[in-house]
Structure formats: structure tokens, C-alpha cells
PDB file of C-alpha atoms in Angstrom:
ATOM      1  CA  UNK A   1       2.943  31.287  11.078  1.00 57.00           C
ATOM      2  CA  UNK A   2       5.941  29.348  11.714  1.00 70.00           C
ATOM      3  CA  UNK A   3       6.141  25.824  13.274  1.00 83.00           C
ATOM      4  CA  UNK A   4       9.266  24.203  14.834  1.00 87.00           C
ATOM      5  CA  UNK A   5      10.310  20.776  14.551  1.00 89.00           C
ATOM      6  CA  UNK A   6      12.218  18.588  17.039  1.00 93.00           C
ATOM      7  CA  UNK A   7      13.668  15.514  15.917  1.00 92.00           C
ATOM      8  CA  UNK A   8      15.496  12.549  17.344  1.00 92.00           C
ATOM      9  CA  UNK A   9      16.713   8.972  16.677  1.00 93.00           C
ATOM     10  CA  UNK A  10      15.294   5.878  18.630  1.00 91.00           C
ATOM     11  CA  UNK A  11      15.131   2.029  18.855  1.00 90.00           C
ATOM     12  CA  UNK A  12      11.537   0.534  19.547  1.00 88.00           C
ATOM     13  CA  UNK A  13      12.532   0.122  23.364  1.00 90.00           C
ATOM     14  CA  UNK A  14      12.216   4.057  23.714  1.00 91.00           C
ATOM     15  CA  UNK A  15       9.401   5.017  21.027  1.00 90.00           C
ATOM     16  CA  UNK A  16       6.597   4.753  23.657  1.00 90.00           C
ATOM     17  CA  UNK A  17       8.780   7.152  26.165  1.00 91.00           C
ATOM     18  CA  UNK A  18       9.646   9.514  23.125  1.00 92.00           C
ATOM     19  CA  UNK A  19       6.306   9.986  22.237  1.00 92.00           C
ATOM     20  CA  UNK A  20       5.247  10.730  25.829  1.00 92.00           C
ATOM     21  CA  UNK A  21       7.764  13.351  26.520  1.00 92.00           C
ATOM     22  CA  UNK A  22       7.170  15.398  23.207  1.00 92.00           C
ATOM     23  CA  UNK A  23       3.077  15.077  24.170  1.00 91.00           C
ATOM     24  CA  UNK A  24       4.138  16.448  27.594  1.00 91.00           C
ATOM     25  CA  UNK A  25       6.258  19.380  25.764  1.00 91.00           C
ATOM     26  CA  UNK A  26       3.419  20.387  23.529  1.00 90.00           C
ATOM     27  CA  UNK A  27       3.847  18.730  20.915  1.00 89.00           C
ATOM     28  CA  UNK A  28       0.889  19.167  17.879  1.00 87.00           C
ATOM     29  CA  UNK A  29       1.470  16.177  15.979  1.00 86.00           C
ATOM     30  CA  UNK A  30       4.167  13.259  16.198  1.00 87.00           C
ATOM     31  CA  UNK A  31       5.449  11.550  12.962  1.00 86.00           C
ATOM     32  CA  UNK A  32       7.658   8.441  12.700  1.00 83.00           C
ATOM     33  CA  UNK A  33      10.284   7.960   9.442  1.00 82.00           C
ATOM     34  CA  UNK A  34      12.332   4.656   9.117  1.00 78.00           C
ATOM     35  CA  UNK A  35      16.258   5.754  10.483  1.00 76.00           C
ATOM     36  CA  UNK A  36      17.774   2.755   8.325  1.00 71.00           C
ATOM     37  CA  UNK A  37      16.808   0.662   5.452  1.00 64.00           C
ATOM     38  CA  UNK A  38      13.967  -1.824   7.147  1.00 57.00           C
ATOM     39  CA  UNK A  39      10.971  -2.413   5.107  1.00 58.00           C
ATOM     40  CA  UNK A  40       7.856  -2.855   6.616  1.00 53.00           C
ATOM     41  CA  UNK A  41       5.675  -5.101   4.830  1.00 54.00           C
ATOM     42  CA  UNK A  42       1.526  -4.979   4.541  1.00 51.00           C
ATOM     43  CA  UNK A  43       0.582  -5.724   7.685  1.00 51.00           C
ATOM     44  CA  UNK A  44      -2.860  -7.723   9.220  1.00 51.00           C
ATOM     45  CA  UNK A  45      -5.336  -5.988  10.223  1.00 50.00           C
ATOM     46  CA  UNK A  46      -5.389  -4.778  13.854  1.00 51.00           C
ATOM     47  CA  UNK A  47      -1.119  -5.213  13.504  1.00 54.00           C
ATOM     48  CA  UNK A  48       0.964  -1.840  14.187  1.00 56.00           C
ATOM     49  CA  UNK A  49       4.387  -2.804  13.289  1.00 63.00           C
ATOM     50  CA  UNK A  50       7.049  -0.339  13.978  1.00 72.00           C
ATOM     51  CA  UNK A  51      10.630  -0.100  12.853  1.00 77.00           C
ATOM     52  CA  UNK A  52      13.405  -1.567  14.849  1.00 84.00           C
ATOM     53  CA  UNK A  53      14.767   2.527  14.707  1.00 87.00           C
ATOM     54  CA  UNK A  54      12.794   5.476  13.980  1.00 87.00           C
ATOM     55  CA  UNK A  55      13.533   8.958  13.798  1.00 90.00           C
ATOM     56  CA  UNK A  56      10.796  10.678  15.417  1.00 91.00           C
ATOM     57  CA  UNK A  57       9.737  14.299  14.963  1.00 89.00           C
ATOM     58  CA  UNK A  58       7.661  16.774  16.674  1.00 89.00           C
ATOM     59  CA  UNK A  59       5.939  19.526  15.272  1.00 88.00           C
ATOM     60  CA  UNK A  60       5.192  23.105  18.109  1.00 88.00           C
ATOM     61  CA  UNK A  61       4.070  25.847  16.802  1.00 83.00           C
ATOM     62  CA  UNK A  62       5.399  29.238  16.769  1.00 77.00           C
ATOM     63  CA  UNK A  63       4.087  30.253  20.691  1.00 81.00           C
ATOM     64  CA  UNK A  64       7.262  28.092  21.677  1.00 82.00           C
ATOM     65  CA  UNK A  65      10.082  29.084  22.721  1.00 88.00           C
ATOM     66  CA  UNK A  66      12.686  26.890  20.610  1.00 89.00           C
ATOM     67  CA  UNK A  67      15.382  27.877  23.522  1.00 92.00           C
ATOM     68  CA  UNK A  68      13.412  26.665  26.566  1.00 92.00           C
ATOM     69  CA  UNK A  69      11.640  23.596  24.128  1.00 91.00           C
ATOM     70  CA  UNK A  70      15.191  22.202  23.593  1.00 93.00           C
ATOM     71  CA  UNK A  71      16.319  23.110  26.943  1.00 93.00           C
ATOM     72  CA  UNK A  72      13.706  21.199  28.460  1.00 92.00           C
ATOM     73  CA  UNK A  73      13.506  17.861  26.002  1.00 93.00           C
ATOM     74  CA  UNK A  74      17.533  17.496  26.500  1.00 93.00           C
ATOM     75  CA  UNK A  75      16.943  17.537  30.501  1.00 92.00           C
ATOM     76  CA  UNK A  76      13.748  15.276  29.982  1.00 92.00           C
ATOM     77  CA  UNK A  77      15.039  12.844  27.833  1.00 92.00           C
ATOM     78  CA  UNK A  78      17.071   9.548  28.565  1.00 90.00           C
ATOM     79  CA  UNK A  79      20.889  10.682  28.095  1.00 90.00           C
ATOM     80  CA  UNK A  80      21.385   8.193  25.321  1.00 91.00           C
ATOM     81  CA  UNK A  81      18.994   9.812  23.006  1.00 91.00           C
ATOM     82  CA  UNK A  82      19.927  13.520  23.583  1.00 92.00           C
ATOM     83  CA  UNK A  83      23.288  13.539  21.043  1.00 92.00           C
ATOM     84  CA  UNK A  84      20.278  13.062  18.372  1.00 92.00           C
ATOM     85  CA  UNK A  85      18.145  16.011  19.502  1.00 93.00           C
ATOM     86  CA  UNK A  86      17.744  18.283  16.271  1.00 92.00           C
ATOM     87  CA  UNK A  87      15.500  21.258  15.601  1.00 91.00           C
ATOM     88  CA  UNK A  88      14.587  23.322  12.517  1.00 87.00           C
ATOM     89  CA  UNK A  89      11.950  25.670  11.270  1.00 83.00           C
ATOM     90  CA  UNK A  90       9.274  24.988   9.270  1.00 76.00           C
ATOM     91  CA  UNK A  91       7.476  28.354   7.109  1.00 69.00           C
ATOM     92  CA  UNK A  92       3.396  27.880   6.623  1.00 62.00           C
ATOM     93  CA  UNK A  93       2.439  26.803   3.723  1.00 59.00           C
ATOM     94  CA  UNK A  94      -0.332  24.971   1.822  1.00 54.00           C
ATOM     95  CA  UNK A  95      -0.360  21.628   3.076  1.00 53.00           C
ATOM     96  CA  UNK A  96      -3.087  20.418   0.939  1.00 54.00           C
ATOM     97  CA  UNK A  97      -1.335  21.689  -2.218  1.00 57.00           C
ATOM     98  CA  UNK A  98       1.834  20.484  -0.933  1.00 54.00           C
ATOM     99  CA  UNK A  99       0.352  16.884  -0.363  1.00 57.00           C
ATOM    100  CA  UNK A 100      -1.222  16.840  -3.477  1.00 64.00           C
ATOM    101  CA  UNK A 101       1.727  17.883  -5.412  1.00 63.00           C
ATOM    102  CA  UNK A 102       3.574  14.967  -4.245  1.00 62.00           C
ATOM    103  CA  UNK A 103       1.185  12.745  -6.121  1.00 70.00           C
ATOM    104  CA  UNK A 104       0.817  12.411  -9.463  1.00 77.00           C
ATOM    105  CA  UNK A 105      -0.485  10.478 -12.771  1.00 80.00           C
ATOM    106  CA  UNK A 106       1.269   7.552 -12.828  1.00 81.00           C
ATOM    107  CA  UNK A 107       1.588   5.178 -16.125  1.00 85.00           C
ATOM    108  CA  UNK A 108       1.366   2.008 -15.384  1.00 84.00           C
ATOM    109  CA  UNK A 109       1.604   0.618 -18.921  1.00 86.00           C
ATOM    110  CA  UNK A 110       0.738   1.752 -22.428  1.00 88.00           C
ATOM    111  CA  UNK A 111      -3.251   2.688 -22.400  1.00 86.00           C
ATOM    112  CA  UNK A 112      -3.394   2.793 -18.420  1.00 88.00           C
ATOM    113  CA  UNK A 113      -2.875   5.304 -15.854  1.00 87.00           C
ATOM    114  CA  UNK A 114      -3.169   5.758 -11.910  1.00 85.00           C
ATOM    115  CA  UNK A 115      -4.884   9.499 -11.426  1.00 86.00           C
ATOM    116  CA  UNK A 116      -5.529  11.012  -8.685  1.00 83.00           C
ATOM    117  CA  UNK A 117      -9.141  12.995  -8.573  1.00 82.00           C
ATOM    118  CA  UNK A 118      -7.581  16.155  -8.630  1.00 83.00           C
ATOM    119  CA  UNK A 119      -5.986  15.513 -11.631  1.00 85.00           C
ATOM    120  CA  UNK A 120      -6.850  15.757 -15.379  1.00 84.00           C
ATOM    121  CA  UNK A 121      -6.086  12.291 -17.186  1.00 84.00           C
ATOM    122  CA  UNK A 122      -2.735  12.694 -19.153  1.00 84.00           C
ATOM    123  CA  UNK A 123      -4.395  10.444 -21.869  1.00 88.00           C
ATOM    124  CA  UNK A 124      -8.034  11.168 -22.544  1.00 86.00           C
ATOM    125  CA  UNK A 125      -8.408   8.157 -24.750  1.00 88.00           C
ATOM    126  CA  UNK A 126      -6.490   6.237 -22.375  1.00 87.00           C
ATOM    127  CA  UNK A 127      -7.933   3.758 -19.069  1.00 87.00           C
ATOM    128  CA  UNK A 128      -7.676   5.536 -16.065  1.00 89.00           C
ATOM    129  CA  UNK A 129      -8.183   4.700 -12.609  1.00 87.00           C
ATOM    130  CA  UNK A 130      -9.207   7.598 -10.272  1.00 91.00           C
ATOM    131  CA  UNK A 131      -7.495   6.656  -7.241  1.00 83.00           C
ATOM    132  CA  UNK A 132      -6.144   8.940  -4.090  1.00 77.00           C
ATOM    133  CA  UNK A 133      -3.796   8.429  -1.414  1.00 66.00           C
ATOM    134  CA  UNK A 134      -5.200   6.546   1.463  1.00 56.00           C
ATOM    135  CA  UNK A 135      -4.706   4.423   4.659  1.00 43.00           C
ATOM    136  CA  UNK A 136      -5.961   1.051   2.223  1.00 44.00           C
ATOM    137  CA  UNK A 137      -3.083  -1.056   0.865  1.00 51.00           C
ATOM    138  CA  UNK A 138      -2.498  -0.267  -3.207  1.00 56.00           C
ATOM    139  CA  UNK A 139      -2.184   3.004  -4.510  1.00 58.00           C
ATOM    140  CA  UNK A 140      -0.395   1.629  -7.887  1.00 59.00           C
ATOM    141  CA  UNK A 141       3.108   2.809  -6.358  1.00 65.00           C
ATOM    142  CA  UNK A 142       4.187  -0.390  -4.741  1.00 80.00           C
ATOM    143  CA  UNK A 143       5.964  -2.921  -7.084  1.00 86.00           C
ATOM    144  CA  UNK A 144       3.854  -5.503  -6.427  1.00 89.00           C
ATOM    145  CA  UNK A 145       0.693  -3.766  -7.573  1.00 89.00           C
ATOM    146  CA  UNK A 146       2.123  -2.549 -10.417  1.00 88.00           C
ATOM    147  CA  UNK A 147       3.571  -5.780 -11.388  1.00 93.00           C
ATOM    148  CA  UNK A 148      -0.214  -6.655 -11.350  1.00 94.00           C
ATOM    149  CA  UNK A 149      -1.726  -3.581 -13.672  1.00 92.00           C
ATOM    150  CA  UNK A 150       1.583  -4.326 -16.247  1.00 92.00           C
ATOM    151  CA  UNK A 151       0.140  -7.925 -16.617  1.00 95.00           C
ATOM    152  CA  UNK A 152      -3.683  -6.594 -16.340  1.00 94.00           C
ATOM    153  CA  UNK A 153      -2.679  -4.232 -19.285  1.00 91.00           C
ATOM    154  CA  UNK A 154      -0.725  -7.002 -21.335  1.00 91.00           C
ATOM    155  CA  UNK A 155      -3.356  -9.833 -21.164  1.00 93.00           C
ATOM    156  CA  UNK A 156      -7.072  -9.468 -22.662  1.00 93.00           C
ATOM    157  CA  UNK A 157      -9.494  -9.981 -19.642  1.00 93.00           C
ATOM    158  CA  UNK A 158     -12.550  -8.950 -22.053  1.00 93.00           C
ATOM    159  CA  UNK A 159     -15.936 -10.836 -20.786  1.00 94.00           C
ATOM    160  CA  UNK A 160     -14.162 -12.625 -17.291  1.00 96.00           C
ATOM    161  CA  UNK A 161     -15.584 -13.348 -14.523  1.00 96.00           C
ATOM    162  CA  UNK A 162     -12.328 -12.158 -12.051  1.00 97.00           C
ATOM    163  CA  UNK A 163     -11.401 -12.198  -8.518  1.00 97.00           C
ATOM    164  CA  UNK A 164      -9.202  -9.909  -6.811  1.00 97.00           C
ATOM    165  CA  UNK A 165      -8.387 -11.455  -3.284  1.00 96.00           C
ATOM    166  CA  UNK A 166      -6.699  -9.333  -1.196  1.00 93.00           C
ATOM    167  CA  UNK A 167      -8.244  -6.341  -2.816  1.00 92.00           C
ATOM    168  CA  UNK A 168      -6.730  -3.672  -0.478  1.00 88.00           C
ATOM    169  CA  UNK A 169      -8.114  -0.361  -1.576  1.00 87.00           C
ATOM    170  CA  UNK A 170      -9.685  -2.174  -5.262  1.00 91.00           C
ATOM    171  CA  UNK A 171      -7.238  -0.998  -7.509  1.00 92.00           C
ATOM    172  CA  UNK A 172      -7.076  -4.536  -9.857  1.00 94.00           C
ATOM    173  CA  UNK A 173     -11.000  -4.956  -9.371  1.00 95.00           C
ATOM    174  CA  UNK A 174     -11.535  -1.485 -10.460  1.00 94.00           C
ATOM    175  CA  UNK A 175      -8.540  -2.052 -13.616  1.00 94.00           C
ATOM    176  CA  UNK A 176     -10.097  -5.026 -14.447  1.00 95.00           C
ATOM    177  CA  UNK A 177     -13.667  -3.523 -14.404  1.00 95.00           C
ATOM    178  CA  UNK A 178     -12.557  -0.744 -16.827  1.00 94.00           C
ATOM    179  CA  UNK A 179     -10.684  -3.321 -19.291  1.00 93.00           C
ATOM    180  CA  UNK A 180     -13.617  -5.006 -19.952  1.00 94.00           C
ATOM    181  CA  UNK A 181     -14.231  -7.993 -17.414  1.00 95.00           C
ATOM    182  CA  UNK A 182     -17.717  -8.881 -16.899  1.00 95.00           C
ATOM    183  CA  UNK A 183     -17.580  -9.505 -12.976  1.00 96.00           C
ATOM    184  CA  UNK A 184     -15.195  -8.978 -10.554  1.00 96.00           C
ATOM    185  CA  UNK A 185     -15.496 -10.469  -6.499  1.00 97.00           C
ATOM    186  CA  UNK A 186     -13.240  -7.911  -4.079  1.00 96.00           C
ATOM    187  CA  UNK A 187     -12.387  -9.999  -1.588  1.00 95.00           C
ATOM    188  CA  UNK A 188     -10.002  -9.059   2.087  1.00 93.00           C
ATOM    189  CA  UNK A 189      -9.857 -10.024   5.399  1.00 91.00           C
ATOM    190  CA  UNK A 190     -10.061  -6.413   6.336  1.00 88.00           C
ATOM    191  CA  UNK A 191     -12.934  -4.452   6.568  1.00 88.00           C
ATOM    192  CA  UNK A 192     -11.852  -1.155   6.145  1.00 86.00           C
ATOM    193  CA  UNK A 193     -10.110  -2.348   2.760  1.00 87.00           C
ATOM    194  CA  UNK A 194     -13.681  -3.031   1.744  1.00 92.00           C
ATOM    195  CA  UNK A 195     -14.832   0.138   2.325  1.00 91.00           C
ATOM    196  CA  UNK A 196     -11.896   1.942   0.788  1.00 89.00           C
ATOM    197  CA  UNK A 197     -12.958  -0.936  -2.377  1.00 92.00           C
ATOM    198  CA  UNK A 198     -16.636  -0.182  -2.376  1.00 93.00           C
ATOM    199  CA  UNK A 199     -15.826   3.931  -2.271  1.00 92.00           C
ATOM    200  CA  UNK A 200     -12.753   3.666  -4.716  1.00 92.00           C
ATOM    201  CA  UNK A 201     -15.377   1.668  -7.160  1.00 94.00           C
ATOM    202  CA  UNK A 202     -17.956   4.680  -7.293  1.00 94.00           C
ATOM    203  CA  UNK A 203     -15.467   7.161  -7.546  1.00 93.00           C
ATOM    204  CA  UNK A 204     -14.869   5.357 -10.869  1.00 94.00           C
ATOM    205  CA  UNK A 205     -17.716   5.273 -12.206  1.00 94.00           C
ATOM    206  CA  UNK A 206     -18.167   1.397 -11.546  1.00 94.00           C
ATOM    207  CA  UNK A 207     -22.015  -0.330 -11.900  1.00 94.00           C
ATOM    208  CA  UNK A 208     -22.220  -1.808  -8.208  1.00 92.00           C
ATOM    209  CA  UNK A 209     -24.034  -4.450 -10.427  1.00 94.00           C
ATOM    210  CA  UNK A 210     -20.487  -5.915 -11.851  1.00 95.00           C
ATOM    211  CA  UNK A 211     -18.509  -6.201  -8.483  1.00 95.00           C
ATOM    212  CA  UNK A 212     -19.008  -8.110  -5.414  1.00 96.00           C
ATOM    213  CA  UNK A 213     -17.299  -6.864  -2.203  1.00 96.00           C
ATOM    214  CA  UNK A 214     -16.911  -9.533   0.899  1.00 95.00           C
ATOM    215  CA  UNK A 215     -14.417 -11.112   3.092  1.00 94.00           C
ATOM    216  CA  UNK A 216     -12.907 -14.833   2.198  1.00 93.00           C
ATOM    217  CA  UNK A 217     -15.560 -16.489   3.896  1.00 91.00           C
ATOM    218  CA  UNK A 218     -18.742 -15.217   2.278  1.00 93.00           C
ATOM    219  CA  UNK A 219     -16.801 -15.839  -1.415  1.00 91.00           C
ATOM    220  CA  UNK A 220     -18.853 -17.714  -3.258  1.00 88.00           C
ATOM    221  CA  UNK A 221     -17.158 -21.462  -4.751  1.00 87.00           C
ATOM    222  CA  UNK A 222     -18.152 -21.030  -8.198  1.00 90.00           C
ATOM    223  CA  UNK A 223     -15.182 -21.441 -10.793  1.00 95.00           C
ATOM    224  CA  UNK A 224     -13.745 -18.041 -12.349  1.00 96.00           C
ATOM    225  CA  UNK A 225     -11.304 -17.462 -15.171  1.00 97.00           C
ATOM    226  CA  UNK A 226      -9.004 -15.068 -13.617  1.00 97.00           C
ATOM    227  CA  UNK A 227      -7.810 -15.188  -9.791  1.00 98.00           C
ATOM    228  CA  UNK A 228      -5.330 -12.059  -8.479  1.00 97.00           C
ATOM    229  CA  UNK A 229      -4.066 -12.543  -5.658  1.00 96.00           C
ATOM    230  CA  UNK A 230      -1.903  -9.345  -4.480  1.00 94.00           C
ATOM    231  CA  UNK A 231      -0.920 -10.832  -1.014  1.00 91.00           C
ATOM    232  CA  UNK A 232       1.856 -11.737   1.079  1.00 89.00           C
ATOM    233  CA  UNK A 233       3.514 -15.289   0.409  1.00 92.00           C
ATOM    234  CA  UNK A 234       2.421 -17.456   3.819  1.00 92.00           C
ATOM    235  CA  UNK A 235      -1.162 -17.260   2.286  1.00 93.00           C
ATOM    236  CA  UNK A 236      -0.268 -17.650  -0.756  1.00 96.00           C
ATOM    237  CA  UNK A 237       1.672 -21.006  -0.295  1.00 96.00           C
ATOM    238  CA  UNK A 238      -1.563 -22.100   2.083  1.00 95.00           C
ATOM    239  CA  UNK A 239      -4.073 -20.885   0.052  1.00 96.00           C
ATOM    240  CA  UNK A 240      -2.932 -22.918  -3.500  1.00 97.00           C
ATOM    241  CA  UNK A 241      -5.422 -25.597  -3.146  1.00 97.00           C
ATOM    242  CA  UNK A 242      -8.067 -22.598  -2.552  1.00 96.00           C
ATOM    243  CA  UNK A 243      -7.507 -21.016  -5.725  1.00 97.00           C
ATOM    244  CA  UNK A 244      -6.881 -24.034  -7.982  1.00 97.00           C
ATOM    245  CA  UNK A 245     -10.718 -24.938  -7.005  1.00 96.00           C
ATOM    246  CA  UNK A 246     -11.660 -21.454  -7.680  1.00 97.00           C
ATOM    247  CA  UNK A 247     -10.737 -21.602 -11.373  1.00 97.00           C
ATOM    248  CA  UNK A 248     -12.268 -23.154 -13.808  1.00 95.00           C
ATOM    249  CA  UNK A 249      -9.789 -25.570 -16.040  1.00 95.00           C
ATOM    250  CA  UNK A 250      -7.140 -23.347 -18.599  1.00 96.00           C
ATOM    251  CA  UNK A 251      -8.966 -20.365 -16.090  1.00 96.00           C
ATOM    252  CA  UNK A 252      -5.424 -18.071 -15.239  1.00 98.00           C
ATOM    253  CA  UNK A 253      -3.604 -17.032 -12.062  1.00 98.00           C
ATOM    254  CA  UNK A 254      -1.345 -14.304 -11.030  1.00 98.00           C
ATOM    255  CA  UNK A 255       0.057 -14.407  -8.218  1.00 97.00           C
ATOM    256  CA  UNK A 256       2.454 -11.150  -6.060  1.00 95.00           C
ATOM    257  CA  UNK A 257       3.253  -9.768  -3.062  1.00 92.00           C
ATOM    258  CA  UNK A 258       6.728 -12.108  -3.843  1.00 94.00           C
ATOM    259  CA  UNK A 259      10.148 -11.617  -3.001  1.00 93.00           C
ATOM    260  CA  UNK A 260      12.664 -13.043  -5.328  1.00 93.00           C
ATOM    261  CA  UNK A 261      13.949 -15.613  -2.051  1.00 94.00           C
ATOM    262  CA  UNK A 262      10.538 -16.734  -2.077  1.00 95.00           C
ATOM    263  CA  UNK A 263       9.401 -17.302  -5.487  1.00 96.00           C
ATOM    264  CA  UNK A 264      10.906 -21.477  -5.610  1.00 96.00           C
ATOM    265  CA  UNK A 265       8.664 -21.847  -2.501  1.00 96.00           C
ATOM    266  CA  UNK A 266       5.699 -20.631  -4.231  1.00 97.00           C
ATOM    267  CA  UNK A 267       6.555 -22.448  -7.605  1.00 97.00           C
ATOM    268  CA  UNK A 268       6.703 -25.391  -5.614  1.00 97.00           C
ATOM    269  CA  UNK A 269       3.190 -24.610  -4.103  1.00 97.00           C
ATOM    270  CA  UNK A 270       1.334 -24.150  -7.390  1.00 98.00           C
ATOM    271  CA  UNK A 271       2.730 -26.507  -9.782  1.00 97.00           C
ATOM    272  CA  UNK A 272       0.608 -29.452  -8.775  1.00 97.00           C
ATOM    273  CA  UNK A 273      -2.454 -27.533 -10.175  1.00 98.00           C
ATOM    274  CA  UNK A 274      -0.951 -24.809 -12.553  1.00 98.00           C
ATOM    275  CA  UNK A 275       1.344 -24.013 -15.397  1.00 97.00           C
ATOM    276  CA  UNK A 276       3.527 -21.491 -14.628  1.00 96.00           C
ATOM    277  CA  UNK A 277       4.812 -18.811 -16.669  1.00 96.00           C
ATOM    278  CA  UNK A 278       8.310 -17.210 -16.355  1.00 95.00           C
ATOM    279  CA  UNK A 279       8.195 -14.866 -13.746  1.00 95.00           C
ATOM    280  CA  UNK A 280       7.841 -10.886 -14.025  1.00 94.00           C
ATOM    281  CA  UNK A 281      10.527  -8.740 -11.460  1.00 93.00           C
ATOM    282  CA  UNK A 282      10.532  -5.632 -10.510  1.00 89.00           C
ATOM    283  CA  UNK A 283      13.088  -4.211  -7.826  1.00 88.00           C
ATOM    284  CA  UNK A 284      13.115  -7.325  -5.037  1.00 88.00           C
ATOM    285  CA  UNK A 285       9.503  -8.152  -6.449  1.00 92.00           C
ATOM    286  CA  UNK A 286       8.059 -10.783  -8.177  1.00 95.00           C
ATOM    287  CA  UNK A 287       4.904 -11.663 -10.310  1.00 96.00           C
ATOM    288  CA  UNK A 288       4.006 -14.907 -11.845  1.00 97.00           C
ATOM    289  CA  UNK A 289       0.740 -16.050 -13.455  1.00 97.00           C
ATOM    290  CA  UNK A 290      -0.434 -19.537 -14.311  1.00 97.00           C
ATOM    291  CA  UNK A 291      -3.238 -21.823 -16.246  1.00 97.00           C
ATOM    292  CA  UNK A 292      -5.079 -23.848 -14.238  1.00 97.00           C
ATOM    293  CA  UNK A 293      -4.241 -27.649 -15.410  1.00 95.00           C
TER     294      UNK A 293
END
């Protein structure tokens, strides 16, 4: 079985027209790729950001008539939009082999690896975390995370008590777990983050005994003596005093979820409680970690 698939180009003004038009036409599924170079950073929860232009494509299958489809989309759509029509075929195939092949073992430093469950560990003797694709913020791909699991790897965490606030889909609880901290509190504001946590934790083997999962306001204020914080840098900046309290004294911070235009801002946050260490980049990214003075 074939499929066709109808693209076009279109600012945020037109997306909600788009999308009703190709739904009209028969459309089996709708997909939205960024048309220029506009990054679209981890939004709050119940937020559905959208680029400023998209190229949107629609997938029919083979009972359409390509001819008649584009025929009818170029007299349906707004004139502006119809120089950007395209169509093309795609053959059947595998999509579960095809999505799965797209992901694979990732190193994230010397002794640690990101595998997904389908895969066999590169390095047997090696830490792995069994993690797949999902809708949760932190797969291990994104700069900032692995900013995070480079330090995690580099810095011996044995016998901690950790938190990891902002814990997305539990990647640095369940890292820190497997090299060797003795509890770890997964903390987010969003619930379905926790759930992706509290599932990504068993899938890994993790004793529910050694993690907490909550949001910010059940977190408990006893002192720790390591605080990630993989977030974005507003709460970062507002949440300073937070942390500093949360650490015991000489405890450590890292902080990410940076840009490099932000990083003097956050400096500037955190010195008043922290020593700072020279900062980690990678791409427009930064890390930077701390002792608590």
C-alpha cells in the first residue's frame, strides 16, 4: 500500500485553517516540521507552542486520487499558500522498525550509555540507562541533558542523598540511582513527567525504596548533597534561594537548561550562596555546578 503526502508552507496565522482543510480532504494524520531555524524550547505544562512557520504535511492513503486531491486543496486553499503545495509518494513500510532504527545507543561518557529497550547494551560492563523515546522532556539527546550525565559520569555521587528537580522523563534520577547514590527525590511541576519518571525507574530495574517522585510542593526541606536542576533559566534565577536551603553546606549544584547569553545572569543569581565552577558548553548550551558556601 502506498500513501501520498501533501505538503505546504505556513505562518501561525493560517495553521488552524491548514489543518482544517487537509481534515476536510481526508487527510489520515497531520504532522508539523519547523520551515526555518526557530527553536522551541521545553515548554509548561498545558503550553502548545508552535513555530512562527511550519511546513505542514498530510498523509491520504492510496484510495485517493493524487489528481483530484491536489486539484481540490489548490482551489480550497488561501491563494497565498498554494505556490507551496507539494506532493510525493510514500511506499509501506515498517514503521515500527523504521522508528526504532532512528534511535540508537548513545554514549554519553566513558562507562555510561543511553539504550533504548530494544537494544542490547554496547558495553555489558558498562552503566546503562534503558530509556525510549517519549512525549516526557530528556531522552539524553538534548545538550542540556547530556551536559548533565557528562558531569554525573565525571563526579563520584557514591552514598548521596540527590535531587533531580525538573526530572522530565527521570533520566539524572535514574543515572544517579545506577552510579551509586543512596536516594534520589524526582521532582516536576508536571504530572505526566512523573509518570514517565516513576515508569522509566522500573524499567531500570530501580528499588521504588531509593527514589521519591512528587511535585515542588510536597518536596520535603531536608538538606541534600547534590541538587540537579535541568530547567529553563527564569526558575532557575528565582529559585536560587530554594536550592541554597536545600543543600547542606560544601553539598554541590549543577545547574542547565542555559544559554550562553544567559549564563552572567545566573552567575549573578547563585554566587551569594555558591562557588561556582567554570562552566561546561556544549553547542549554545551551558552547564555549571557549584558548592554550597
Amino acid at each position: 500500500m502506498a500513501w501520498w503526502r501533501f505538503s505546504l508552507q505556513c505562518t501561525a496565522d493560517d495553521l488552524a485553517t491548514v489543518e482544517a482543510l487537509l481534515r476536510d480532504a481526508g487527510a489520515e494524520s497531520i504532522s508539523l516540521a519547523d520551515a526555518g531555524d526557530e527553536p522551541l524550547y521545553e515548554p509548561l505544562p498545558g503550553d502548545s507552542p508552535i513555530w512562527q512557520e511550519s511546513v505542514v504535511s498530510a498523509i491520504f492513503d492510496d484510495r485517493a486520487d493524487p489528481d483530484a486531491l491536489q486539484q481540490k486543496l489548490l482551489i480550497t486553499l488561501p491563494s497565498r499558500l498554494r505556490d507551496s503545495l507539494r506532493r510525493d509518494s510514500l511506499e509501506e513500510q515498517d514503521w515500527e522498525l523504521a522508528y526504532r532504527d532512528h534511535f540508537r545507543p548513545m554514549k554519553c561518557a566513558d562507562g555510561l550509555w543511553i539504550v533504548p529497550t530494544w537494544c542490547t547494551p554496547p558495553e555489558p560492563q558498562a552503566v546503562s540507562i534503558r530509556l525510549d523515546p517519549g512525549m516526557a522532556f530528556g531522552t539524553g539527546s538534548h545538550p542540556t541533558t547530556a551536559l548533565c550525565l557528562a558531569w554525573l559520569a565525571h563526579h563520584s555521587i557514591a552514598d548521596c542523598d540527590v535531587i533531580d528537580f525538573g526530572c522530565g522523563s527521570g533520566i539524572l534520577a535514574i543515572a544517579a540511582c545506577k552510579l551509586g547514590a543512596r536516594r534520589v527525590v524526582a521532582v516536576d511541576i508536571d504530572p505526566q513527567a512523573l509518570e514517565s519518571c516513576r515508569a522509566n525507574l522500573d524499567i531500570n530495574g530501580i528499588d521504588p525504596a531509593r527514589v521519591q517522585i512528587c511535585a515542588p510542593g510536597a518536596l520535603e526541606s531536608t538538606p541534600v548533597d547534590l541538587l540537579l536542576a535541568n530547567i529553563l533559566a527564569g526558575p532557575l534565577i528565582e529559585l536560587a534561594p530554594r536550592f541554597a536551603a536545600l543543600l547542606h553546606h560544601g553539598g554541590r549544584i549543577l545547574l542547565s537548561g542555559i544559554l550562553k547569553t544567559q549564563l552572567k545572569e545566573i552567575q549573578s543569581a547563585y554566587r551569594p550562596y555558591f562557588g561556582l565552577d567554570p562552566a561546561n558548553y556544549r553547542e549554545d548550551w551551558v552547564s555549571i555546578g557549584g558548592t554550597r558556601k
